[in-house]
Short mmCIF file of C-alpha atoms and ligand atoms in Angstrom, two decimals:
data_model
loop_
_atom_site.label_atom_id
_atom_site.label_comp_id
_atom_site.label_asym_id
_atom_site.label_seq_id
_atom_site.Cartn_x
_atom_site.Cartn_y
_atom_site.Cartn_z
CA MET A 1 -0.08 -20.91 26.38
CA PRO A 2 0.13 -18.15 29.26
CA GLY A 3 -1.06 -14.91 28.12
CA LEU A 4 -3.04 -16.11 25.13
CA PRO A 5 -6.77 -16.61 25.45
CA THR A 6 -9.01 -19.61 24.60
CA THR A 7 -11.04 -17.54 22.09
CA TYR A 8 -10.51 -14.51 19.79
CA ALA A 9 -12.29 -12.16 17.61
CA THR A 10 -11.60 -12.48 13.92
CA THR A 11 -13.17 -11.66 10.57
CA THR A 12 -14.26 -13.71 7.91
CA LEU A 13 -14.74 -12.91 4.25
CA ARG A 14 -17.12 -15.15 2.39
CA ASP A 15 -19.12 -14.54 -0.73
CA GLY A 16 -18.29 -10.79 -0.45
CA VAL A 17 -19.64 -10.53 3.09
CA VAL A 18 -17.31 -9.48 5.93
CA SER A 19 -18.40 -10.61 9.50
CA LEU A 20 -16.81 -10.27 12.85
CA GLY A 21 -16.91 -13.30 15.19
CA THR A 22 -15.35 -15.37 17.77
CA ARG A 23 -13.17 -18.48 17.12
CA ARG A 24 -11.37 -20.85 19.35
CA PHE A 25 -7.64 -20.00 19.45
CA PRO A 26 -5.60 -22.44 17.71
CA HIS A 27 -3.39 -23.49 20.52
CA GLY A 28 -2.36 -26.66 18.72
CA GLU A 29 -0.68 -24.35 15.90
CA LEU A 30 1.73 -22.89 18.22
CA GLY A 31 4.71 -24.59 16.96
CA PRO A 32 8.48 -23.58 16.73
CA ASP A 33 7.75 -21.83 13.38
CA THR A 34 5.06 -19.73 14.14
CA VAL A 35 4.89 -16.14 15.25
CA VAL A 36 1.53 -14.62 16.70
CA ILE A 37 1.07 -10.67 16.43
CA LYS A 38 -1.44 -8.82 18.27
CA PRO A 39 -2.21 -5.86 16.09
CA ASP A 40 -2.78 -2.32 17.77
CA HIS A 41 -3.47 -0.70 14.59
CA LEU A 42 -4.64 -2.12 11.02
CA GLY A 43 -5.04 -0.32 7.77
CA ILE A 44 -7.85 -0.92 5.11
CA CYS A 45 -6.12 -1.00 1.83
CA ARG A 46 -7.72 -0.71 -1.89
CA ALA A 47 -6.74 -4.24 -2.19
CA ASP A 48 -9.00 -5.36 0.71
CA ALA A 49 -12.01 -3.94 -1.21
CA LYS A 50 -11.02 -5.34 -4.39
CA GLU A 51 -11.09 -8.68 -2.65
CA ILE A 52 -14.54 -8.21 -1.13
CA HIS A 53 -15.62 -7.03 -4.69
CA GLY A 54 -14.02 -10.09 -6.34
CA SER A 55 -12.01 -7.74 -8.79
CA ARG A 56 -8.30 -8.75 -7.75
CA ASP A 57 -6.14 -11.47 -8.98
CA VAL A 58 -4.83 -13.36 -5.92
CA MET A 59 -1.19 -14.31 -6.38
CA ALA A 60 -0.77 -17.96 -5.22
CA ASP A 61 2.69 -17.30 -3.71
CA ARG A 62 1.48 -14.80 -1.11
CA GLY A 63 -2.28 -15.65 -0.68
CA PRO A 64 -5.02 -13.08 -0.34
CA LEU A 65 -4.16 -9.90 0.94
CA PHE A 66 -7.50 -9.17 3.18
CA GLY A 67 -6.04 -7.88 6.27
CA HIS A 68 -2.40 -7.13 5.69
CA GLU A 69 -1.60 -3.87 6.91
CA LEU A 70 -1.02 -3.66 10.48
CA VAL A 71 1.30 -2.59 13.30
CA GLY A 72 1.47 -5.03 16.71
CA THR A 73 3.31 -6.75 19.30
CA VAL A 74 4.77 -10.26 19.07
CA ALA A 75 2.37 -12.32 21.30
CA PHE A 76 4.13 -15.71 20.67
CA ALA A 77 7.28 -16.63 19.05
CA GLY A 78 8.26 -20.30 18.28
CA GLY A 79 11.93 -21.27 19.07
CA ARG A 80 12.98 -21.22 15.44
CA THR A 81 11.52 -17.92 14.41
CA GLY A 82 14.08 -15.49 15.78
CA PHE A 83 11.38 -13.32 17.38
CA ARG A 84 10.70 -12.75 20.94
CA PRO A 85 7.36 -11.85 22.71
CA GLY A 86 6.73 -8.02 23.23
CA GLU A 87 8.55 -7.09 19.97
CA LEU A 88 6.95 -4.15 18.06
CA VAL A 89 6.41 -5.56 14.54
CA THR A 90 4.52 -5.12 11.14
CA LEU A 91 3.75 -7.75 8.55
CA ASN A 92 5.29 -8.11 5.04
CA PRO A 93 2.18 -9.98 3.22
CA ASN A 94 4.48 -10.40 0.03
CA ILE A 95 6.40 -13.54 1.49
CA THR A 96 4.13 -16.51 2.38
CA PRO A 97 0.46 -17.33 2.03
CA THR A 98 0.53 -19.41 5.46
CA ARG A 99 -0.97 -16.64 7.60
CA THR A 100 -4.17 -15.68 8.96
CA THR A 101 -6.15 -12.58 8.35
CA GLY A 102 -4.81 -9.46 9.90
CA PHE A 103 -8.41 -8.20 10.60
CA ALA A 104 -8.34 -10.19 13.91
CA GLU A 105 -7.17 -9.78 17.62
CA TYR A 106 -4.40 -12.26 16.84
CA VAL A 107 -2.60 -13.00 13.43
CA LEU A 108 -0.81 -16.28 13.02
CA VAL A 109 2.25 -16.37 10.58
CA ARG A 110 4.10 -19.64 9.83
CA GLY A 111 7.12 -20.05 7.77
CA THR A 112 10.86 -21.06 7.68
CA GLY A 113 13.45 -18.77 9.75
CA LYS A 114 14.30 -17.28 6.25
CA GLN A 115 10.65 -16.52 5.24
CA LEU A 116 9.84 -15.13 8.80
CA ASP A 117 12.76 -12.96 8.57
CA GLN A 118 11.20 -11.20 5.59
CA ALA A 119 7.46 -11.70 6.55
CA VAL A 120 7.60 -10.14 10.02
CA VAL A 121 9.52 -6.79 10.13
CA ARG A 122 10.58 -5.18 13.38
CA VAL A 123 9.23 -1.71 13.91
CA PRO A 124 11.98 0.84 15.25
CA GLU A 125 9.45 3.55 16.14
CA PRO A 126 7.90 2.92 19.43
CA HIS A 127 5.63 6.12 19.10
CA ILE A 128 3.95 4.69 15.93
CA ARG A 129 1.35 3.31 18.42
CA ASP A 130 0.49 7.18 19.32
CA THR A 131 0.75 8.44 15.91
CA PRO A 132 0.04 5.66 13.67
CA TRP A 133 1.07 5.00 10.01
CA MET A 134 1.09 1.96 7.90
CA PRO A 135 4.55 0.75 6.97
CA GLU A 136 3.66 -1.85 4.36
CA PRO A 137 2.02 0.66 1.88
CA PHE A 138 5.01 2.99 2.24
CA ALA A 139 7.58 0.11 1.82
CA CYS A 140 5.84 -0.83 -1.48
CA ILE A 141 6.35 2.74 -2.65
CA VAL A 142 10.01 2.81 -1.58
CA HIS A 143 10.62 -0.63 -3.32
CA ALA A 144 8.61 0.77 -6.36
CA LEU A 145 10.61 4.04 -6.84
CA ASP A 146 13.90 2.36 -6.34
CA LYS A 147 13.14 -0.39 -8.64
CA LEU A 148 12.39 2.32 -11.19
CA LEU A 149 15.80 3.98 -10.60
CA ASP A 150 17.33 0.43 -10.95
CA LEU A 151 15.67 -0.21 -14.13
CA THR A 152 16.42 2.97 -15.84
CA GLY A 153 19.83 3.35 -14.53
CA LEU A 154 19.06 6.68 -13.08
CA PRO A 155 20.87 7.69 -9.60
CA ALA A 156 18.32 10.19 -8.47
CA LEU A 157 15.41 12.09 -9.99
CA HIS A 158 16.93 15.59 -10.04
CA GLY A 159 15.64 17.50 -13.02
CA LYS A 160 13.34 14.83 -13.97
CA ARG A 161 9.63 15.92 -14.10
CA VAL A 162 7.25 13.42 -12.59
CA GLY A 163 3.67 13.23 -13.12
CA ILE A 164 1.38 10.73 -11.19
CA ILE A 165 -1.99 9.53 -11.99
CA GLY A 166 -4.05 9.12 -8.77
CA ALA A 167 -3.89 10.91 -5.46
CA GLY A 168 -4.82 7.84 -3.32
CA CYS A 169 -2.42 6.76 -0.61
CA ALA A 170 -0.08 5.24 -3.28
CA GLY A 171 -0.11 8.51 -5.56
CA LEU A 172 0.71 10.72 -2.44
CA MET A 173 3.40 8.58 -1.05
CA PHE A 174 4.96 8.62 -4.60
CA ALA A 175 4.79 12.16 -4.61
CA MET A 176 6.69 12.41 -1.15
CA TYR A 177 9.38 10.12 -2.42
CA ALA A 178 9.87 11.59 -5.83
CA ARG A 179 10.24 14.97 -4.37
CA HIS A 180 12.57 13.62 -1.77
CA LEU A 181 14.74 12.41 -4.70
CA GLY A 182 14.70 15.72 -6.24
CA ALA A 183 11.88 15.74 -8.84
CA PRO A 184 9.22 18.44 -9.17
CA VAL A 185 6.03 16.43 -8.93
CA ALA A 186 2.32 16.99 -10.61
CA VAL A 187 -0.50 14.61 -9.25
CA PHE A 188 -3.50 14.48 -11.42
CA ASN A 189 -6.72 13.17 -9.77
CA ARG A 190 -10.21 12.61 -11.07
CA GLY A 191 -12.32 13.68 -8.24
CA GLU A 192 -12.07 16.65 -5.88
CA PRO A 193 -12.23 15.15 -2.52
CA ARG A 194 -8.78 13.41 -2.67
CA ARG A 195 -7.38 16.65 -4.17
CA ALA A 196 -8.77 18.74 -1.30
CA PHE A 197 -7.64 16.16 1.26
CA ALA A 198 -3.93 16.50 -0.19
CA ARG A 199 -4.00 20.20 -0.01
CA GLN A 200 -5.63 20.50 3.53
CA GLN A 201 -3.14 17.81 5.16
CA GLY A 202 -0.45 19.93 3.57
CA ILE A 203 0.72 16.89 1.57
CA LEU A 204 0.79 18.83 -1.76
CA ALA A 205 0.99 22.41 -2.58
CA ASP A 206 -1.70 23.86 -4.89
CA HIS A 207 0.78 24.08 -7.83
CA GLU A 208 1.28 20.08 -7.47
CA ILE A 209 -2.31 18.91 -7.48
CA HIS A 210 -4.65 19.04 -10.38
CA PRO A 211 -8.01 17.71 -11.82
CA LEU A 212 -7.31 14.50 -14.06
CA THR A 213 -9.00 16.54 -17.04
CA ASP A 214 -5.82 19.05 -16.92
CA ALA A 215 -3.76 16.22 -18.21
CA GLU A 216 -5.06 16.96 -21.56
CA ALA A 217 -3.99 20.79 -21.26
CA ALA A 218 -1.09 21.94 -23.32
CA ALA A 219 0.88 22.91 -20.10
CA HIS A 220 1.03 19.47 -19.27
CA ARG A 221 0.81 17.21 -22.52
CA GLY A 222 4.35 15.72 -23.33
CA GLY A 223 5.79 17.50 -20.30
CA TYR A 224 6.97 14.55 -18.07
CA ASP A 225 9.94 12.43 -17.88
CA ILE A 226 8.33 9.77 -15.57
CA VAL A 227 4.50 9.16 -15.38
CA ILE A 228 3.48 6.74 -12.62
CA VAL A 229 0.01 5.39 -12.99
CA ALA A 230 -1.50 4.58 -9.39
CA PRO A 231 -5.16 4.49 -9.49
CA THR A 232 -7.43 1.57 -8.35
CA ILE A 233 -7.79 0.43 -11.93
CA ALA A 234 -5.59 1.20 -14.80
CA THR A 235 -8.11 1.57 -17.64
CA THR A 236 -6.76 1.71 -21.37
CA GLU A 237 -8.02 5.26 -21.06
CA LEU A 238 -6.15 6.13 -18.11
CA LEU A 239 -2.97 4.49 -19.44
CA GLU A 240 -3.53 6.63 -22.68
CA THR A 241 -3.87 9.63 -20.40
CA ALA A 242 -0.50 8.75 -18.88
CA ALA A 243 0.95 8.23 -22.26
CA GLY A 244 -0.34 11.79 -23.21
CA LEU A 245 1.67 13.34 -20.19
CA ALA A 246 4.84 11.50 -21.25
CA ALA A 247 7.55 13.27 -23.21
CA ASP A 248 9.18 11.00 -26.10
CA GLY A 249 11.36 8.46 -24.30
CA ALA A 250 9.65 8.85 -20.92
CA VAL A 251 9.01 6.22 -18.58
CA LEU A 252 5.53 5.00 -18.10
CA PHE A 253 5.52 3.23 -14.58
CA VAL A 254 2.40 1.10 -13.93
CA TYR A 255 1.93 0.61 -10.07
CA GLY A 256 -1.57 -0.31 -9.68
CA GLY A 257 -4.80 -1.46 -11.07
CA THR A 258 -3.82 -4.04 -13.66
CA ARG A 259 -5.05 -7.59 -14.20
CA ALA A 260 -3.96 -10.75 -16.06
CA GLY A 261 -4.25 -10.30 -19.88
CA ASP A 262 -4.09 -6.33 -19.81
CA THR A 263 -2.01 -5.02 -22.68
CA PHE A 264 -0.88 -1.39 -23.48
CA PRO A 265 -0.98 -0.11 -26.09
CA THR A 266 -3.85 -2.53 -26.64
CA GLY A 267 -2.54 -5.68 -28.07
CA ALA A 268 1.01 -4.82 -27.78
CA ALA A 269 3.02 -5.09 -24.27
CA ASP A 270 1.65 -7.29 -21.62
CA VAL A 271 1.48 -4.69 -18.88
CA ASP A 272 0.39 -6.72 -15.99
CA THR A 273 3.10 -9.03 -16.43
CA ILE A 274 5.54 -6.11 -16.84
CA ARG A 275 4.21 -4.70 -13.44
CA ARG A 276 4.30 -8.09 -11.41
CA ARG A 277 7.54 -9.19 -12.75
CA GLU A 278 9.05 -5.78 -12.73
CA ARG A 279 10.41 -5.60 -16.17
CA ILE A 280 10.98 -2.80 -18.47
CA GLU A 281 10.00 -2.87 -22.25
CA SER A 282 10.00 -0.23 -24.85
CA VAL A 283 6.80 0.45 -26.69
CA THR A 284 5.46 2.96 -29.10
CA HIS A 285 2.19 4.77 -28.56
CA GLN A 286 1.03 7.50 -31.12
CA GLY A 287 4.54 8.01 -32.59
CA LYS A 288 6.01 8.36 -29.12
CA ARG A 289 8.60 5.89 -27.68
CA LEU A 290 7.93 5.05 -24.14
CA GLU A 291 9.81 2.70 -21.62
CA LEU A 292 6.68 0.74 -19.91
CA SER A 293 7.59 -0.76 -16.50
CA GLY A 294 6.17 -1.33 -12.93
CA ALA A 295 6.67 -2.86 -9.89
CA TYR A 296 5.02 -5.22 -7.32
CA GLY A 297 5.36 -5.99 -3.47
CA CYS A 298 8.28 -5.24 -1.27
CA PHE A 299 10.90 -6.87 0.85
CA ARG A 300 12.04 -6.33 4.50
CA GLU A 301 14.97 -4.08 3.51
CA ASP A 302 12.27 -1.69 1.84
CA TYR A 303 10.41 -1.45 5.17
CA GLU A 304 14.00 -0.81 6.91
CA LYS A 305 14.47 1.94 4.37
CA GLY A 306 11.08 3.47 4.77
CA PHE A 307 11.66 3.62 8.48
CA ARG A 308 15.02 5.40 8.10
CA LEU A 309 13.43 7.85 5.60
CA HIS A 310 10.61 8.61 7.91
CA ALA A 311 13.01 8.88 10.91
CA GLU A 312 15.49 11.17 9.36
CA HIS A 313 13.18 13.46 6.85
CA PRO A 314 10.12 13.64 8.89
CA GLN A 315 9.05 16.87 6.90
CA ASP A 316 9.52 14.90 3.72
CA PHE A 317 7.58 12.12 4.71
CA PRO A 318 4.38 13.26 6.76
CA LEU A 319 2.88 9.58 6.64
CA GLU A 320 0.90 10.09 9.74
CA LYS A 321 -1.26 12.64 7.74
CA LEU A 322 -2.60 10.27 5.39
CA THR A 323 -4.84 8.90 8.15
CA SER A 324 -8.26 10.37 7.40
CA ARG A 325 -10.39 8.35 9.70
CA ARG A 326 -10.13 6.01 12.67
CA ILE A 327 -12.74 3.15 13.08
CA THR A 328 -13.32 0.53 15.59
CA PRO A 329 -13.10 -2.98 15.02
CA GLU A 330 -16.70 -3.40 15.37
CA GLU A 331 -17.15 -0.76 12.74
CA PHE A 332 -15.02 -2.27 10.39
CA PRO A 333 -17.24 -5.10 8.81
CA HIS A 334 -19.78 -2.51 7.37
CA ARG A 335 -17.40 0.32 6.76
CA VAL A 336 -15.17 -1.95 4.55
CA MET A 337 -18.36 -3.41 2.58
CA ASP A 338 -19.45 0.10 2.05
CA ILE A 339 -16.16 1.06 0.60
CA ALA A 340 -15.80 -2.06 -1.55
CA ALA A 341 -19.42 -1.45 -2.80
CA GLY A 342 -18.55 2.07 -3.65
CA ARG A 343 -21.23 3.30 -1.04
CA ALA A 344 -18.48 5.09 1.01
CA ASP A 345 -15.19 6.48 -0.22
CA PHE A 346 -12.60 7.98 2.14
CA PRO A 347 -9.52 9.82 0.96
CA GLY A 348 -6.17 8.90 2.61
CA LYS A 349 -6.06 5.87 4.90
CA VAL A 350 -8.75 4.54 7.14
CA LEU A 351 -7.33 2.93 10.40
CA ILE A 352 -8.77 0.48 12.57
CA ASP A 353 -7.82 1.50 16.00
CA VAL A 354 -8.10 -1.75 18.19
CA THR A 355 -7.98 0.07 21.42
CA ALA A 356 -10.57 2.79 20.18
CA ARG A 357 -14.24 2.37 21.30
CA HIS A 358 -15.69 5.04 19.16
CA SER A 359 -14.94 6.32 15.55
CA ARG A 360 -13.70 9.84 15.27
CA ALA A 361 -12.57 11.98 12.41
CA HIS A 362 -8.84 12.71 12.56
CA SER A 363 -8.12 16.38 11.90
N1 NAP B 1 2.33 -2.61 -6.96
C1 NAP B 1 2.10 -2.59 -5.72
O1 NAP B 1 2.90 -3.30 -5.15
C2 NAP B 1 0.87 -2.29 -5.05
C3 NAP B 1 0.89 -1.92 -3.63
C4 NAP B 1 -0.25 -1.47 -2.98
C5 NAP B 1 -1.33 -0.96 -3.78
N2 NAP B 1 -1.16 -1.19 -5.08
C6 NAP B 1 -2.24 -0.64 -5.96
O2 NAP B 1 -2.23 0.90 -6.00
C7 NAP B 1 -3.51 1.20 -6.38
C8 NAP B 1 -3.83 2.44 -5.67
O3 NAP B 1 -3.90 2.28 -4.21
P1 NAP B 1 -4.30 3.24 -3.18
O4 NAP B 1 -3.94 2.67 -1.88
O5 NAP B 1 -3.67 4.44 -3.61
O6 NAP B 1 -5.77 3.45 -3.26
P2 NAP B 1 -6.87 4.69 -2.88
O7 NAP B 1 -6.15 5.41 -1.76
O8 NAP B 1 -8.20 3.91 -2.63
O9 NAP B 1 -6.94 5.53 -4.07
C9 NAP B 1 -7.55 5.00 -5.41
C10 NAP B 1 -7.16 6.01 -6.59
O10 NAP B 1 -7.52 5.56 -7.89
C11 NAP B 1 -8.31 6.56 -8.31
N3 NAP B 1 -9.32 6.09 -9.24
C12 NAP B 1 -10.13 4.78 -8.87
N4 NAP B 1 -10.89 4.55 -9.94
C13 NAP B 1 -10.65 5.50 -10.93
C14 NAP B 1 -10.92 5.76 -12.29
N5 NAP B 1 -11.92 4.79 -12.79
N6 NAP B 1 -10.50 6.85 -13.11
C15 NAP B 1 -9.48 7.52 -12.59
N7 NAP B 1 -8.97 7.40 -11.16
C16 NAP B 1 -9.56 6.42 -10.53
C17 NAP B 1 -9.04 7.54 -7.32
O11 NAP B 1 -9.29 8.65 -7.66
P3 NAP B 1 -10.65 9.40 -7.16
O12 NAP B 1 -10.32 10.27 -5.89
O13 NAP B 1 -11.03 10.25 -8.40
O14 NAP B 1 -11.82 8.53 -6.93
C18 NAP B 1 -7.72 7.47 -6.20
O15 NAP B 1 -6.92 8.27 -6.69
C19 NAP B 1 -4.55 0.10 -6.33
O16 NAP B 1 -4.85 -0.45 -7.60
C20 NAP B 1 -3.60 -0.98 -5.47
O17 NAP B 1 -4.17 -2.15 -5.81
C21 NAP B 1 -0.16 -1.57 -5.89
#
């Protein structure tokens, strides 16, 4: 195929070890149902680290997530795909498992026209190459908060006090969107580095970010109508902290960190299924009635709404400011293994700049 190489660089994840190597380009797979994307920028997600570590349940309907946050250009589009070479696109990994890892020079996605229409999403922002941000994690947040409104029947969040556990990428984007929908927000984070990052980047004001231990303070206990749980791991202790923040009748919305079999309160509601199936269920915790809910994944429509929100309200959604570090593809294997092993931890988003030669801190 003209323009496509005979070999390409790609990563392999095997037994917790990530390695960068060269593979023969699979020209034989360039059929009418295949799109090939050449990424410009890739994001490291907490899910990537969990898959290296072996602490993530992989869903059969979408496959491993290792290497799913990316923005790039269509390098090949089969006749039935509806795409054209040269289009600026991103990936929705929640649609089909028939794709190769994004941590590569080329990514192959195969599916029916209907699947590809959801799995490959056009990016309407050409300048995303100069000031990159990752559309997938934002689309998941848009989807999740819209799902919360849908499940609770709320038209917006005006007058609702929103508490968020975790100032990781997810927690910060929840804060942006909840504020945009009219809610005052309070984000609680265990460690100081992510709290400092959120303040320094101007994403959260001083009064919006707190140590997790403050969740126990009288000023916060029982003070929130919606509590969003968005840490790496939703331990029973963290869910209890979230329940403590919740007012009677509040929504406890679990976004991240559950695994098959997890329950809350212990032995009661199946919190992992509630999250992955996007349900809402009433539970009682320490005499308090709570609506336990959650969300999982996203659709093309969520990406499109995310792009609109970012374009129309850039002040509300400073998504570029989430980037804390840019690294080269060569640095990626050891950096991501350090993150997975807990030897390194960066606030915000670490981006792999395929065009970069040296790592550099982002201001
Ligand atoms: N539902 C979905 O569709 C969806 C989509 C994407 C991601 N997720 C999930 O969302 C979660 C957060 O992702 P992210 O991108 O925001 O990750 P991230 O940027 O790496 O942030 C991780 C957050 O978890 C906190 N944390 C980790 N372990 C903790 C513990 N034991 N106690 C208290 N806090 C703890 C960290 O706090 P410190 O600063 O104190 O370490 C940090 O705030 C992950 O579980 C991810 O899998 C869900």
